[in-house]
CSV table of C-alpha atoms in Angstrom, one decimal:
chain,number,residue,atom,x,y,z
A,3,UNK,CA,0.0,0.0,0.0
A,4,UNK,CA,2.8,2.4,0.8
A,5,UNK,CA,4.5,1.6,-2.5
A,6,UNK,CA,1.2,2.3,-4.3
A,7,UNK,CA,0.7,5.6,-2.5
A,8,UNK,CA,4.3,6.7,-3.3
A,9,UNK,CA,3.8,5.8,-6.9
A,10,UNK,CA,0.5,7.8,-7.2
A,11,UNK,CA,2.2,10.7,-5.5
A,12,UNK,CA,5.0,10.6,-8.1
A,13,UNK,CA,2.4,10.6,-10.9
A,14,UNK,CA,0.5,13.5,-9.5
A,15,UNK,CA,3.6,15.6,-8.7
A,16,UNK,CA,5.6,14.9,-11.9
A,17,UNK,CA,4.6,18.1,-13.8
A,18,UNK,CA,5.6,20.1,-10.7
A,19,UNK,CA,9.3,19.2,-11.1
A,20,UNK,CA,9.9,21.1,-14.4
A,21,UNK,CA,7.7,23.9,-13.0
A,22,UNK,CA,10.0,24.3,-10.0
A,23,UNK,CA,13.0,24.2,-12.3
A,24,UNK,CA,11.6,26.9,-14.6
A,25,UNK,CA,10.6,29.1,-11.6
A,26,UNK,CA,14.0,28.7,-10.0
A,27,UNK,CA,15.8,29.6,-13.2
A,28,UNK,CA,13.5,32.7,-13.6
A,29,UNK,CA,14.1,33.9,-10.1
A,30,UNK,CA,17.9,33.5,-10.3
A,31,UNK,CA,18.0,35.4,-13.6
A,32,UNK,CA,16.0,38.3,-12.2
A,33,UNK,CA,12.6,37.5,-13.7
A,34,UNK,CA,9.3,36.6,-12.2
A,35,UNK,CA,8.6,33.6,-14.3
A,36,UNK,CA,5.5,31.5,-14.7
A,37,UNK,CA,3.7,30.0,-11.6
A,38,UNK,CA,4.8,26.6,-10.3
A,39,UNK,CA,1.6,25.0,-11.6
A,40,UNK,CA,2.1,26.3,-15.1
A,41,UNK,CA,2.8,22.7,-16.5
A,42,UNK,CA,-0.6,21.6,-15.2
A,43,UNK,CA,-2.3,24.5,-16.9
A,44,UNK,CA,-0.4,23.7,-20.2
A,45,UNK,CA,-1.5,20.1,-20.0
A,46,UNK,CA,-5.1,21.0,-19.4
A,47,UNK,CA,-5.1,23.5,-22.3
A,48,UNK,CA,-3.6,20.8,-24.7
A,49,UNK,CA,-6.1,18.2,-23.5
A,50,UNK,CA,-8.9,20.5,-24.5
A,51,UNK,CA,-7.7,21.0,-28.0
A,52,UNK,CA,-8.1,18.8,-31.1
A,53,UNK,CA,-5.3,16.9,-32.7
A,54,UNK,CA,-4.1,17.4,-36.3
A,55,UNK,CA,-2.6,14.5,-38.3
A,56,UNK,CA,-0.7,14.8,-41.5
A,57,UNK,CA,-1.9,12.5,-44.3
A,58,UNK,CA,1.7,11.2,-44.6
A,59,UNK,CA,1.6,9.7,-41.1
A,60,UNK,CA,0.5,6.2,-40.2
A,61,UNK,CA,-0.8,4.5,-37.1
A,62,UNK,CA,2.7,4.6,-35.6
A,63,UNK,CA,2.5,8.4,-35.3
A,64,UNK,CA,-0.8,8.1,-33.4
A,65,UNK,CA,0.4,5.3,-31.2
A,66,UNK,CA,3.6,7.1,-30.2
A,67,UNK,CA,2.3,9.3,-27.4
A,68,UNK,CA,0.3,6.6,-25.6
A,69,UNK,CA,3.1,4.0,-25.9
A,70,UNK,CA,5.7,6.6,-24.7
A,71,UNK,CA,3.6,7.3,-21.5
A,72,UNK,CA,3.1,3.5,-21.0
A,73,UNK,CA,6.8,2.8,-21.2
A,74,UNK,CA,7.7,5.6,-18.8
A,75,UNK,CA,5.0,4.4,-16.3
A,76,UNK,CA,6.4,0.9,-16.4
A,77,UNK,CA,9.9,2.3,-15.6
A,78,UNK,CA,8.5,4.2,-12.5
A,79,UNK,CA,6.8,1.0,-11.3
A,80,UNK,CA,10.2,-0.7,-11.1
A,81,UNK,CA,11.6,1.9,-8.6
A,82,UNK,CA,11.1,1.4,-4.8
A,83,UNK,CA,9.5,4.9,-4.4
A,84,UNK,CA,8.7,4.3,-0.8
A,85,UNK,CA,12.3,3.2,-0.1
A,86,UNK,CA,11.3,-0.4,0.5
A,87,UNK,CA,9.6,-2.2,-2.3
A,88,UNK,CA,8.6,-1.4,-5.9
A,89,UNK,CA,5.3,-2.3,-7.4
A,90,UNK,CA,7.0,-4.6,-9.9
A,91,UNK,CA,10.0,-6.6,-8.8
A,92,UNK,CA,12.1,-9.3,-10.4
A,93,UNK,CA,15.8,-10.3,-10.7
A,94,UNK,CA,17.6,-8.0,-13.1
A,95,UNK,CA,14.8,-5.4,-13.1
A,96,UNK,CA,17.4,-2.7,-13.2
A,97,UNK,CA,18.1,-3.7,-16.8
A,98,UNK,CA,14.4,-3.5,-17.6
A,99,UNK,CA,14.3,0.0,-16.0
A,100,UNK,CA,17.0,1.2,-18.4
A,101,UNK,CA,15.2,-0.7,-21.2
A,102,UNK,CA,11.8,0.9,-20.6
A,103,UNK,CA,13.4,4.4,-20.8
A,104,UNK,CA,15.2,3.3,-24.0
A,105,UNK,CA,12.0,1.9,-25.4
A,106,UNK,CA,10.2,5.3,-24.8
A,107,UNK,CA,12.9,7.1,-26.7
A,108,UNK,CA,12.8,4.5,-29.5
A,109,UNK,CA,9.0,5.0,-29.9
A,110,UNK,CA,9.4,8.8,-29.9
A,111,UNK,CA,12.0,8.5,-32.7
A,112,UNK,CA,9.7,6.2,-34.7
A,113,UNK,CA,6.9,8.7,-34.5
A,114,UNK,CA,9.3,11.5,-35.6
A,115,UNK,CA,10.5,9.4,-38.6
A,116,UNK,CA,7.0,8.5,-39.5
A,117,UNK,CA,6.2,12.1,-40.4
A,118,UNK,CA,8.7,12.2,-43.2
A,119,UNK,CA,9.8,15.7,-42.0
A,120,UNK,CA,13.5,16.6,-42.4
A,121,UNK,CA,13.4,18.6,-39.2
A,122,UNK,CA,12.0,15.7,-37.2
A,123,UNK,CA,14.4,13.3,-38.9
A,124,UNK,CA,17.2,15.5,-37.7
A,125,UNK,CA,15.9,15.5,-34.1
A,126,UNK,CA,15.5,11.7,-34.3
A,127,UNK,CA,19.1,11.4,-35.4
A,128,UNK,CA,20.3,13.5,-32.5
A,129,UNK,CA,18.2,11.5,-30.1
A,130,UNK,CA,19.6,8.1,-31.0
A,131,UNK,CA,23.2,9.5,-31.3
A,132,UNK,CA,23.1,10.7,-27.7
A,133,UNK,CA,21.2,7.7,-26.6
A,134,UNK,CA,24.1,5.5,-27.7
A,135,UNK,CA,26.2,7.2,-25.0
A,136,UNK,CA,23.5,7.7,-22.3
A,137,UNK,CA,22.3,4.1,-22.1
A,138,UNK,CA,25.8,2.6,-21.5
A,139,UNK,CA,26.6,5.2,-18.9
A,140,UNK,CA,23.3,4.5,-17.1
A,141,UNK,CA,23.9,0.8,-17.2
A,142,UNK,CA,27.4,1.2,-15.7
A,143,UNK,CA,25.9,3.3,-12.8
A,144,UNK,CA,23.2,0.7,-12.2
A,145,UNK,CA,25.8,-2.1,-12.2
A,146,UNK,CA,27.9,-0.2,-9.7
A,147,UNK,CA,24.8,0.1,-7.4
A,148,UNK,CA,24.1,-3.6,-7.8
A,149,UNK,CA,27.7,-4.5,-6.8
A,150,UNK,CA,27.6,-2.1,-3.8
A,151,UNK,CA,24.4,-3.6,-2.4
A,152,UNK,CA,25.1,-7.2,-3.7
A,153,UNK,CA,21.5,-7.3,-5.0
A,154,UNK,CA,20.0,-7.9,-8.5
A,155,UNK,CA,16.7,-6.0,-8.0
A,156,UNK,CA,16.1,-2.3,-7.6
A,157,UNK,CA,14.2,-2.9,-4.4
A,158,UNK,CA,17.2,-4.7,-3.0
A,159,UNK,CA,19.6,-2.1,-4.3
A,160,UNK,CA,17.8,1.0,-3.2
A,161,UNK,CA,16.0,-0.5,-0.2
A,162,UNK,CA,17.6,-2.6,2.5
A,163,UNK,CA,20.8,-3.1,0.6
A,164,UNK,CA,21.5,0.6,0.4
A,165,UNK,CA,20.4,1.3,4.0
A,166,UNK,CA,22.8,-1.3,5.5
A,167,UNK,CA,25.8,-0.6,3.2
A,168,UNK,CA,25.6,3.2,2.8
A,169,UNK,CA,28.4,4.2,5.2
A,170,UNK,CA,30.8,1.7,3.6
A,171,UNK,CA,30.0,2.5,0.0
A,172,UNK,CA,29.3,6.2,0.4
A,173,UNK,CA,32.0,7.3,-2.1
A,174,UNK,CA,30.6,5.0,-4.8
A,175,UNK,CA,27.0,6.2,-4.1
A,176,UNK,CA,28.0,9.9,-4.3
A,177,UNK,CA,29.8,9.2,-7.6
A,178,UNK,CA,26.8,7.4,-9.0
A,179,UNK,CA,24.5,10.1,-7.8
A,180,UNK,CA,26.6,12.6,-9.7
A,181,UNK,CA,26.5,10.4,-12.8
A,182,UNK,CA,22.7,10.1,-12.5
A,183,UNK,CA,22.3,13.8,-12.2
A,184,UNK,CA,24.4,14.4,-15.4
A,185,UNK,CA,22.4,11.8,-17.2
A,186,UNK,CA,19.1,13.2,-16.0
A,187,UNK,CA,19.9,16.5,-17.7
A,188,UNK,CA,20.8,14.8,-20.9
A,189,UNK,CA,18.0,12.2,-20.9
A,190,UNK,CA,15.3,14.8,-20.0
A,191,UNK,CA,16.5,17.4,-22.5
A,192,UNK,CA,17.6,20.0,-20.0
A,193,UNK,CA,20.4,22.6,-20.2
A,194,UNK,CA,23.3,22.2,-20.9
A,195,UNK,CA,22.4,19.4,-23.4
A,196,UNK,CA,19.1,20.8,-24.6
A,197,UNK,CA,16.7,23.7,-23.8
A,198,UNK,CA,13.0,22.8,-23.6
A,199,UNK,CA,12.1,26.5,-24.0
A,200,UNK,CA,13.8,26.9,-27.4
A,201,UNK,CA,11.7,27.2,-30.6
A,202,UNK,CA,14.6,27.2,-33.1
A,203,UNK,CA,14.4,23.9,-34.9
A,204,UNK,CA,18.1,23.8,-35.9
A,205,UNK,CA,19.1,23.7,-32.2
A,206,UNK,CA,16.4,21.5,-30.8
A,207,UNK,CA,16.9,17.8,-29.9
A,208,UNK,CA,14.0,16.3,-27.9
A,209,UNK,CA,11.4,19.0,-28.7
A,210,UNK,CA,11.9,18.7,-32.5
A,211,UNK,CA,11.0,15.0,-32.4
A,212,UNK,CA,7.5,16.1,-31.2
A,213,UNK,CA,7.2,19.0,-33.5
A,214,UNK,CA,4.2,17.6,-35.5
A,215,UNK,CA,2.2,16.4,-32.5
A,216,UNK,CA,-0.6,18.5,-31.2
A,217,UNK,CA,-3.5,18.6,-28.7
A,218,UNK,CA,-3.9,15.6,-26.4
A,219,UNK,CA,-1.0,13.8,-28.2
A,220,UNK,CA,1.4,16.7,-27.3
A,221,UNK,CA,0.0,16.7,-23.8
A,222,UNK,CA,0.9,13.0,-23.4
A,223,UNK,CA,4.4,13.6,-24.7
A,224,UNK,CA,4.8,16.6,-22.3
A,225,UNK,CA,3.6,14.5,-19.4
A,226,UNK,CA,5.9,11.7,-20.3
A,227,UNK,CA,8.9,14.1,-20.3
A,228,UNK,CA,7.9,15.5,-16.9
A,229,UNK,CA,7.4,12.0,-15.6
A,230,UNK,CA,10.9,11.0,-16.8
A,231,UNK,CA,12.4,13.9,-15.0
A,232,UNK,CA,10.5,13.0,-11.8
A,233,UNK,CA,11.7,9.4,-12.2
A,234,UNK,CA,15.3,10.4,-12.3
A,235,UNK,CA,14.6,12.8,-9.3
A,236,UNK,CA,13.1,9.8,-7.4
A,237,UNK,CA,16.2,7.7,-8.2
A,238,UNK,CA,18.5,10.5,-6.9
A,239,UNK,CA,16.4,10.8,-3.7
A,240,UNK,CA,16.6,7.1,-3.1
A,241,UNK,CA,20.4,7.2,-3.5
A,242,UNK,CA,21.0,10.1,-1.2
A,243,UNK,CA,18.3,9.5,1.4
A,244,UNK,CA,17.9,5.7,2.1
A,245,UNK,CA,14.5,5.1,3.6
A,246,UNK,CA,14.3,1.4,4.3
A,247,UNK,CA,14.1,1.8,8.0
A,248,UNK,CA,12.3,5.2,8.1
A,249,UNK,CA,8.7,5.3,9.3
A,250,UNK,CA,6.5,4.3,6.4
A,251,UNK,CA,4.2,7.3,6.5
A,252,UNK,CA,7.2,9.6,5.9
A,253,UNK,CA,8.0,7.9,2.6
A,254,UNK,CA,5.8,10.1,0.3
A,255,UNK,CA,6.7,13.4,2.0
A,256,UNK,CA,10.4,12.6,1.7
A,257,UNK,CA,9.9,11.6,-2.0
A,258,UNK,CA,8.1,14.9,-2.7
A,259,UNK,CA,10.8,16.9,-0.9
A,260,UNK,CA,13.4,15.1,-3.0
A,261,UNK,CA,11.5,15.9,-6.2
A,262,UNK,CA,11.3,19.6,-5.2
A,263,UNK,CA,15.0,19.7,-4.3
A,264,UNK,CA,16.0,18.2,-7.6
A,265,UNK,CA,13.8,20.7,-9.5
A,266,UNK,CA,15.6,23.5,-7.7
A,267,UNK,CA,19.0,22.0,-8.5
A,268,UNK,CA,18.1,21.7,-12.2
A,269,UNK,CA,17.0,25.4,-12.2
A,270,UNK,CA,20.3,26.4,-10.6
A,271,UNK,CA,22.2,24.6,-13.3
A,272,UNK,CA,20.2,26.0,-16.1
A,273,UNK,CA,20.6,29.6,-14.7
A,274,UNK,CA,24.3,29.3,-14.3
A,275,UNK,CA,25.4,27.4,-17.4
A,276,UNK,CA,25.1,27.9,-21.1
A,277,UNK,CA,23.9,25.3,-23.5
A,278,UNK,CA,26.8,23.2,-24.9
A,279,UNK,CA,27.6,23.1,-28.6
A,280,UNK,CA,26.5,19.8,-30.1
A,281,UNK,CA,30.1,18.4,-30.6
A,282,UNK,CA,30.7,18.9,-26.9
A,283,UNK,CA,27.6,17.0,-25.7
A,284,UNK,CA,29.3,13.5,-26.1
A,285,UNK,CA,32.1,14.6,-23.8
A,286,UNK,CA,29.6,15.8,-21.3
A,287,UNK,CA,27.7,12.5,-21.4
A,288,UNK,CA,31.0,10.6,-21.2
A,289,UNK,CA,31.8,12.3,-18.0
A,290,UNK,CA,28.7,10.7,-16.4
A,291,UNK,CA,29.9,7.3,-17.6
A,292,UNK,CA,33.4,8.0,-16.2
A,293,UNK,CA,31.9,8.8,-12.7
A,294,UNK,CA,29.9,5.6,-12.7
A,295,UNK,CA,32.9,3.6,-13.8
A,296,UNK,CA,35.0,5.1,-11.2
A,297,UNK,CA,32.4,4.3,-8.6
A,298,UNK,CA,32.5,0.7,-9.8
A,299,UNK,CA,36.3,0.6,-9.6
A,300,UNK,CA,36.2,1.7,-6.0
A,301,UNK,CA,34.1,-1.3,-5.1
A,302,UNK,CA,36.5,-3.7,-6.9
A,303,UNK,CA,39.7,-2.4,-5.4
Protein backbone atom coordinates (compact mmCIF):
# COMPACT_ATOMS: atom_id res chain seq x y z
CA UNK A 1 0.00 0.00 0.00
CA UNK A 2 2.84 2.41 0.84
CA UNK A 3 4.50 1.64 -2.50
CA UNK A 4 1.24 2.34 -4.32
CA UNK A 5 0.71 5.64 -2.50
CA UNK A 6 4.27 6.74 -3.27
CA UNK A 7 3.76 5.80 -6.93
CA UNK A 8 0.53 7.77 -7.15
CA UNK A 9 2.23 10.74 -5.46
CA UNK A 10 4.98 10.62 -8.12
CA UNK A 11 2.43 10.55 -10.94
CA UNK A 12 0.54 13.54 -9.55
CA UNK A 13 3.64 15.60 -8.70
CA UNK A 14 5.59 14.87 -11.90
CA UNK A 15 4.62 18.10 -13.76
CA UNK A 16 5.61 20.11 -10.70
CA UNK A 17 9.32 19.22 -11.08
CA UNK A 18 9.87 21.08 -14.39
CA UNK A 19 7.67 23.86 -13.00
CA UNK A 20 10.01 24.26 -10.03
CA UNK A 21 13.04 24.18 -12.34
CA UNK A 22 11.61 26.92 -14.58
CA UNK A 23 10.61 29.05 -11.59
CA UNK A 24 14.05 28.70 -9.99
CA UNK A 25 15.75 29.63 -13.25
CA UNK A 26 13.54 32.69 -13.61
CA UNK A 27 14.14 33.91 -10.05
CA UNK A 28 17.91 33.47 -10.33
CA UNK A 29 18.00 35.43 -13.59
CA UNK A 30 15.99 38.34 -12.21
CA UNK A 31 12.60 37.46 -13.72
CA UNK A 32 9.28 36.65 -12.15
CA UNK A 33 8.62 33.61 -14.29
CA UNK A 34 5.48 31.50 -14.65
CA UNK A 35 3.74 30.00 -11.60
CA UNK A 36 4.85 26.61 -10.30
CA UNK A 37 1.64 24.98 -11.55
CA UNK A 38 2.06 26.26 -15.12
CA UNK A 39 2.81 22.74 -16.48
CA UNK A 40 -0.59 21.58 -15.18
CA UNK A 41 -2.27 24.50 -16.94
CA UNK A 42 -0.43 23.70 -20.16
CA UNK A 43 -1.49 20.05 -20.00
CA UNK A 44 -5.11 21.01 -19.38
CA UNK A 45 -5.06 23.45 -22.30
CA UNK A 46 -3.61 20.84 -24.67
CA UNK A 47 -6.07 18.18 -23.55
CA UNK A 48 -8.92 20.52 -24.45
CA UNK A 49 -7.70 21.01 -28.01
CA UNK A 50 -8.06 18.83 -31.07
CA UNK A 51 -5.26 16.85 -32.70
CA UNK A 52 -4.13 17.43 -36.28
CA UNK A 53 -2.63 14.54 -38.27
CA UNK A 54 -0.72 14.76 -41.50
CA UNK A 55 -1.89 12.53 -44.35
CA UNK A 56 1.66 11.19 -44.65
CA UNK A 57 1.65 9.68 -41.14
CA UNK A 58 0.52 6.17 -40.21
CA UNK A 59 -0.80 4.46 -37.08
CA UNK A 60 2.74 4.60 -35.64
CA UNK A 61 2.53 8.38 -35.28
CA UNK A 62 -0.80 8.13 -33.41
CA UNK A 63 0.41 5.32 -31.17
CA UNK A 64 3.64 7.05 -30.15
CA UNK A 65 2.28 9.35 -27.36
CA UNK A 66 0.32 6.58 -25.62
CA UNK A 67 3.13 4.05 -25.91
CA UNK A 68 5.67 6.62 -24.65
CA UNK A 69 3.63 7.30 -21.51
CA UNK A 70 3.09 3.55 -20.98
CA UNK A 71 6.82 2.80 -21.20
CA UNK A 72 7.65 5.61 -18.77
CA UNK A 73 4.97 4.41 -16.34
CA UNK A 74 6.42 0.90 -16.41
CA UNK A 75 9.85 2.34 -15.59
CA UNK A 76 8.46 4.16 -12.55
CA UNK A 77 6.83 0.96 -11.30
CA UNK A 78 10.25 -0.70 -11.09
CA UNK A 79 11.60 1.89 -8.62
CA UNK A 80 11.07 1.43 -4.85
CA UNK A 81 9.53 4.87 -4.42
CA UNK A 82 8.70 4.25 -0.76
CA UNK A 83 12.31 3.24 -0.06
CA UNK A 84 11.34 -0.40 0.47
CA UNK A 85 9.57 -2.20 -2.32
CA UNK A 86 8.62 -1.43 -5.90
CA UNK A 87 5.26 -2.26 -7.43
CA UNK A 88 6.95 -4.65 -9.89
CA UNK A 89 10.04 -6.57 -8.78
CA UNK A 90 12.10 -9.34 -10.39
CA UNK A 91 15.75 -10.31 -10.66
CA UNK A 92 17.56 -8.00 -13.09
CA UNK A 93 14.78 -5.41 -13.13
CA UNK A 94 17.41 -2.68 -13.22
CA UNK A 95 18.09 -3.72 -16.83
CA UNK A 96 14.37 -3.52 -17.55
CA UNK A 97 14.33 -0.02 -15.99
CA UNK A 98 16.95 1.22 -18.44
CA UNK A 99 15.20 -0.72 -21.20
CA UNK A 100 11.85 0.95 -20.59
CA UNK A 101 13.45 4.39 -20.79
CA UNK A 102 15.20 3.35 -23.97
CA UNK A 103 11.97 1.94 -25.39
CA UNK A 104 10.20 5.26 -24.80
CA UNK A 105 12.92 7.07 -26.69
CA UNK A 106 12.77 4.53 -29.52
CA UNK A 107 9.02 5.01 -29.85
CA UNK A 108 9.39 8.79 -29.95
CA UNK A 109 12.02 8.46 -32.66
CA UNK A 110 9.73 6.16 -34.67
CA UNK A 111 6.93 8.71 -34.46
CA UNK A 112 9.28 11.46 -35.61
CA UNK A 113 10.52 9.44 -38.59
CA UNK A 114 6.96 8.50 -39.53
CA UNK A 115 6.18 12.13 -40.39
CA UNK A 116 8.72 12.23 -43.20
CA UNK A 117 9.82 15.67 -42.00
CA UNK A 118 13.46 16.59 -42.43
CA UNK A 119 13.44 18.57 -39.18
CA UNK A 120 12.01 15.69 -37.18
CA UNK A 121 14.41 13.31 -38.86
CA UNK A 122 17.25 15.55 -37.69
CA UNK A 123 15.90 15.49 -34.14
CA UNK A 124 15.50 11.70 -34.26
CA UNK A 125 19.09 11.35 -35.44
CA UNK A 126 20.33 13.45 -32.53
CA UNK A 127 18.19 11.50 -30.07
CA UNK A 128 19.63 8.12 -31.04
CA UNK A 129 23.17 9.47 -31.28
CA UNK A 130 23.14 10.72 -27.71
CA UNK A 131 21.19 7.66 -26.55
CA UNK A 132 24.08 5.45 -27.67
CA UNK A 133 26.16 7.22 -25.01
CA UNK A 134 23.51 7.73 -22.33
CA UNK A 135 22.35 4.12 -22.07
CA UNK A 136 25.82 2.56 -21.47
CA UNK A 137 26.58 5.21 -18.86
CA UNK A 138 23.28 4.52 -17.09
CA UNK A 139 23.90 0.78 -17.15
CA UNK A 140 27.39 1.22 -15.67
CA UNK A 141 25.92 3.28 -12.82
CA UNK A 142 23.23 0.66 -12.18
CA UNK A 143 25.83 -2.12 -12.18
CA UNK A 144 27.90 -0.16 -9.66
CA UNK A 145 24.82 0.11 -7.43
CA UNK A 146 24.13 -3.60 -7.81
CA UNK A 147 27.68 -4.50 -6.79
CA UNK A 148 27.61 -2.08 -3.85
CA UNK A 149 24.43 -3.64 -2.44
CA UNK A 150 25.12 -7.21 -3.66
CA UNK A 151 21.54 -7.33 -5.02
CA UNK A 152 20.01 -7.85 -8.45
CA UNK A 153 16.73 -5.99 -7.96
CA UNK A 154 16.13 -2.27 -7.63
CA UNK A 155 14.16 -2.91 -4.44
CA UNK A 156 17.16 -4.67 -2.96
CA UNK A 157 19.65 -2.13 -4.27
CA UNK A 158 17.78 1.02 -3.22
CA UNK A 159 16.02 -0.52 -0.22
CA UNK A 160 17.58 -2.62 2.52
CA UNK A 161 20.84 -3.11 0.63
CA UNK A 162 21.52 0.61 0.38
CA UNK A 163 20.41 1.30 3.96
CA UNK A 164 22.75 -1.27 5.48
CA UNK A 165 25.77 -0.57 3.24
CA UNK A 166 25.57 3.21 2.77
CA UNK A 167 28.43 4.16 5.19
CA UNK A 168 30.82 1.65 3.58
CA UNK A 169 29.99 2.49 -0.04
CA UNK A 170 29.30 6.22 0.37
CA UNK A 171 32.04 7.30 -2.11
CA UNK A 172 30.56 5.04 -4.79
CA UNK A 173 27.01 6.21 -4.08
CA UNK A 174 28.02 9.86 -4.34
CA UNK A 175 29.83 9.24 -7.63
CA UNK A 176 26.85 7.36 -9.01
CA UNK A 177 24.51 10.13 -7.83
CA UNK A 178 26.64 12.65 -9.73
CA UNK A 179 26.49 10.41 -12.80
CA UNK A 180 22.70 10.06 -12.54
CA UNK A 181 22.28 13.83 -12.23
CA UNK A 182 24.36 14.44 -15.36
CA UNK A 183 22.44 11.75 -17.23
CA UNK A 184 19.14 13.21 -16.04
CA UNK A 185 19.93 16.55 -17.67
CA UNK A 186 20.84 14.77 -20.91
CA UNK A 187 18.00 12.23 -20.87
CA UNK A 188 15.34 14.81 -19.99
CA UNK A 189 16.50 17.39 -22.53
CA UNK A 190 17.61 20.04 -20.05
CA UNK A 191 20.43 22.59 -20.17
CA UNK A 192 23.35 22.17 -20.91
CA UNK A 193 22.39 19.45 -23.41
CA UNK A 194 19.06 20.82 -24.65
CA UNK A 195 16.74 23.69 -23.82
CA UNK A 196 13.03 22.80 -23.57
CA UNK A 197 12.14 26.48 -23.97
CA UNK A 198 13.77 26.87 -27.37
CA UNK A 199 11.74 27.15 -30.56
CA UNK A 200 14.58 27.17 -33.08
CA UNK A 201 14.42 23.86 -34.92
CA UNK A 202 18.10 23.83 -35.88
CA UNK A 203 19.14 23.71 -32.21
CA UNK A 204 16.37 21.49 -30.82
CA UNK A 205 16.89 17.84 -29.91
CA UNK A 206 14.03 16.33 -27.95
CA UNK A 207 11.45 18.99 -28.74
CA UNK A 208 11.88 18.75 -32.50
CA UNK A 209 10.97 15.04 -32.38
CA UNK A 210 7.51 16.07 -31.16
CA UNK A 211 7.16 19.02 -33.52
CA UNK A 212 4.21 17.60 -35.49
CA UNK A 213 2.22 16.37 -32.49
CA UNK A 214 -0.62 18.53 -31.22
CA UNK A 215 -3.49 18.60 -28.74
CA UNK A 216 -3.85 15.57 -26.43
CA UNK A 217 -0.95 13.80 -28.15
CA UNK A 218 1.39 16.66 -27.32
CA UNK A 219 0.02 16.68 -23.76
CA UNK A 220 0.91 13.00 -23.37
CA UNK A 221 4.42 13.58 -24.68
CA UNK A 222 4.85 16.56 -22.34
CA UNK A 223 3.62 14.54 -19.38
CA UNK A 224 5.95 11.65 -20.26
CA UNK A 225 8.87 14.11 -20.35
CA UNK A 226 7.93 15.51 -16.93
CA UNK A 227 7.44 11.99 -15.56
CA UNK A 228 10.89 10.95 -16.79
CA UNK A 229 12.43 13.95 -15.00
CA UNK A 230 10.50 13.01 -11.85
CA UNK A 231 11.68 9.39 -12.20
CA UNK A 232 15.33 10.40 -12.26
CA UNK A 233 14.64 12.76 -9.34
CA UNK A 234 13.14 9.84 -7.39
CA UNK A 235 16.19 7.72 -8.19
CA UNK A 236 18.49 10.47 -6.90
CA UNK A 237 16.37 10.81 -3.75
CA UNK A 238 16.59 7.06 -3.12
CA UNK A 239 20.37 7.17 -3.53
CA UNK A 240 21.02 10.10 -1.21
CA UNK A 241 18.27 9.47 1.35
CA UNK A 242 17.90 5.71 2.07
CA UNK A 243 14.49 5.09 3.62
CA UNK A 244 14.30 1.35 4.27
CA UNK A 245 14.07 1.81 8.05
CA UNK A 246 12.29 5.18 8.11
CA UNK A 247 8.68 5.28 9.27
CA UNK A 248 6.45 4.28 6.37
CA UNK A 249 4.17 7.33 6.52
CA UNK A 250 7.19 9.58 5.90
CA UNK A 251 8.02 7.90 2.57
CA UNK A 252 5.79 10.06 0.35
CA UNK A 253 6.73 13.42 1.98
CA UNK A 254 10.44 12.60 1.67
CA UNK A 255 9.91 11.62 -1.96
CA UNK A 256 8.09 14.89 -2.70
CA UNK A 257 10.81 16.88 -0.91
CA UNK A 258 13.41 15.11 -3.05
CA UNK A 259 11.52 15.94 -6.22
CA UNK A 260 11.33 19.61 -5.23
CA UNK A 261 15.03 19.72 -4.32
CA UNK A 262 16.00 18.19 -7.64
CA UNK A 263 13.83 20.70 -9.46
CA UNK A 264 15.65 23.53 -7.67
CA UNK A 265 19.02 21.96 -8.53
CA UNK A 266 18.07 21.73 -12.21
CA UNK A 267 16.98 25.37 -12.16
CA UNK A 268 20.29 26.42 -10.61
CA UNK A 269 22.25 24.55 -13.28
CA UNK A 270 20.16 26.05 -16.08
CA UNK A 271 20.56 29.58 -14.75
CA UNK A 272 24.33 29.32 -14.27
CA UNK A 273 25.44 27.40 -17.36
CA UNK A 274 25.07 27.87 -21.09
CA UNK A 275 23.94 25.26 -23.54
CA UNK A 276 26.79 23.20 -24.94
CA UNK A 277 27.62 23.08 -28.61
CA UNK A 278 26.49 19.77 -30.09
CA UNK A 279 30.06 18.43 -30.62
CA UNK A 280 30.69 18.93 -26.87
CA UNK A 281 27.63 16.96 -25.73
CA UNK A 282 29.27 13.50 -26.15
CA UNK A 283 32.10 14.58 -23.84
CA UNK A 284 29.56 15.78 -21.30
CA UNK A 285 27.71 12.46 -21.36
CA UNK A 286 31.01 10.56 -21.24
CA UNK A 287 31.81 12.32 -17.96
CA UNK A 288 28.72 10.66 -16.45
CA UNK A 289 29.93 7.26 -17.61
CA UNK A 290 33.38 8.00 -16.16
CA UNK A 291 31.87 8.80 -12.75
CA UNK A 292 29.85 5.58 -12.75
CA UNK A 293 32.86 3.55 -13.84
CA UNK A 294 35.03 5.15 -11.16
CA UNK A 295 32.41 4.27 -8.56
CA UNK A 296 32.51 0.66 -9.78
CA UNK A 297 36.31 0.58 -9.59
CA UNK A 298 36.19 1.74 -5.95
CA UNK A 299 34.13 -1.35 -5.13
CA UNK A 300 36.51 -3.71 -6.92
CA UNK A 301 39.70 -2.38 -5.39
